[in-house]
Amino acid sequence: MRKLFTTLAIVAAGLLLIGMGAYIYMRTAMQGFSARAEPSRIEAVLAAYARDTAMPSSAKTLKNPIRLSLDVQHEAMAHFADHCAVCHANNGSGQTMFGKGMYPKPPDLRQSRTQNRTDGEIFSIIENGIRMSGMPAFGGADTADDSWKLVHFIRHLPQLTPAEETQMEVLNPKTPEELQEEKDEEQFLNGGDSSAKTATRRNMKGHSR
Ligand code: HEC
């Protein structure tokens, strides 16, 4: 009797798996694998699970060795504007042209999903990236300090002021056309001083890919 139950349970589990497989296959076949479509709930849950499992558990407890200062905050802000804002936006909302067309999308870094992570987790994500997502790995030979500074800046994002956001816009990467336009404007305005901006850009080191 017991054996019969076990057999029935195995058969039922098998049928369930086949059913789920067929369901996922049908949905994928109907929608294709476009990053434009909103993913199904199953896909989103599996992707989040895979992402969190990929995080080494030792990463969680790492402490930020860089002391927060105005200089550190400013450097990290410039760095974020230059390397991260294309996808994450200056204010961390993720509302950018690139961000909107990706799946998984860059999450709003000001919200609890990110802010509840430990410093070590955020550091590890910046250094190692997130596999099978648009989040690149920025780690290299001596990038640790830069990445820890970015952790400070990500903690600051929920309190970012409009003035800081405007400061960041100046530091966002520009196309050659945009640079030329700016130059023309400056010349037109009879030589506005642009040396401060150039100096900040030059001071940024690391992550220079
Ligand atoms: C090409 C686009 C792109 C760039 C550039 C980029 N990111 Fe991301 N980032 C993403 C995407 C997409 C995700 C979400 C991945 C996921 O959910 O699996 C992400 C996730 C993250 C997360 C995890 C958020 C969370 O709570 O899960 C952090 C932290 C982060 N990025 C920081 C940065 C920093 C700092 C930089 C710059 C040094 C950067 N990113 C540059 C696309 C990008």
CSV table of C-alpha atoms and ligand atoms in Angstrom, one decimal, residues 51 80 83-84 86-88 102 104-107 109 113-114 117 122 125-126 130 133-136 138 150 154, ligand 1:
chain,number,residue,atom,x,y,z
A,51,ARG,CA,21.5,36.5,-8.4
A,80,PHE,CA,29.2,57.5,-10.4
A,83,HIS,CA,30.6,55.2,-15.1
A,84,CYS,CA,27.2,54.3,-13.6
A,86,VAL,CA,24.3,55.8,-18.1
A,87,CYS,CA,22.3,52.9,-16.7
A,88,HIS,CA,21.4,53.9,-13.1
A,102,MET,CA,17.1,46.0,-20.1
A,104,PRO,CA,16.7,42.6,-15.5
A,105,LYS,CA,16.4,46.4,-15.2
A,106,PRO,CA,18.6,48.4,-12.9
A,107,PRO,CA,16.7,48.7,-9.7
A,109,LEU,CA,19.2,52.1,-5.8
A,113,ARG,CA,16.2,46.3,-2.0
A,114,THR,CA,19.6,48.0,-2.3
A,117,ARG,CA,22.1,45.1,1.5
A,122,ILE,CA,27.2,46.3,-2.5
A,125,ILE,CA,28.3,43.6,-6.7
A,126,ILE,CA,30.4,46.6,-7.9
A,130,ILE,CA,25.9,40.4,-11.8
A,133,SER,CA,22.5,40.9,-16.4
A,134,GLY,CA,23.6,44.3,-17.7
A,135,MET,CA,25.5,45.0,-14.5
A,136,PRO,CA,29.3,44.9,-15.4
A,138,PHE,CA,34.3,46.9,-12.3
A,150,LEU,CA,31.0,54.2,-4.4
A,154,ILE,CA,25.1,54.7,-2.9
B,1,HEC,C1,25.4,48.9,-18.6
B,1,HEC,C2,24.5,49.2,-17.5
B,1,HEC,C3,25.0,49.3,-16.1
B,1,HEC,C4,26.1,50.0,-15.7
B,1,HEC,C5,27.1,50.9,-16.5
B,1,HEC,C6,26.2,49.9,-14.2
B,1,HEC,N1,25.2,49.1,-13.8
B,1,HEC,FE1,24.8,48.5,-11.9
B,1,HEC,N2,23.2,47.3,-12.5
B,1,HEC,C7,22.8,47.2,-13.8
B,1,HEC,C8,21.7,46.3,-13.8
B,1,HEC,C9,20.9,45.9,-15.1
B,1,HEC,C10,21.5,45.9,-12.5
B,1,HEC,C11,20.4,44.9,-12.0
B,1,HEC,C12,20.9,43.4,-12.2
B,1,HEC,C13,20.0,42.4,-11.6
B,1,HEC,O1,18.9,42.8,-11.1
B,1,HEC,O2,20.3,41.2,-11.6
B,1,HEC,C14,22.5,46.5,-11.7
B,1,HEC,C15,22.6,46.4,-10.3
B,1,HEC,C16,23.5,47.1,-9.5
B,1,HEC,C17,23.5,47.0,-8.1
B,1,HEC,C18,22.7,46.0,-7.2
B,1,HEC,C19,21.4,46.6,-6.8
B,1,HEC,C20,20.5,45.6,-6.1
B,1,HEC,O3,20.0,46.0,-5.0
B,1,HEC,O4,20.3,44.5,-6.6
B,1,HEC,C21,24.4,47.9,-7.7
B,1,HEC,C22,24.8,48.2,-6.2
B,1,HEC,C23,25.0,48.6,-8.8
B,1,HEC,N3,24.4,48.0,-9.9
B,1,HEC,C24,25.9,49.5,-8.8
B,1,HEC,C25,26.5,50.1,-9.9
B,1,HEC,C26,27.7,51.0,-9.9
B,1,HEC,C27,28.3,51.6,-8.6
B,1,HEC,C28,28.0,51.2,-11.2
B,1,HEC,C29,29.2,52.1,-11.7
B,1,HEC,C30,30.5,51.8,-11.2
B,1,HEC,C31,27.1,50.5,-12.0
B,1,HEC,N4,26.2,49.8,-11.2
B,1,HEC,C32,27.1,50.5,-13.4
B,1,HEC,C33,23.3,47.9,-14.9
B,1,HEC,C34,24.4,48.7,-14.9
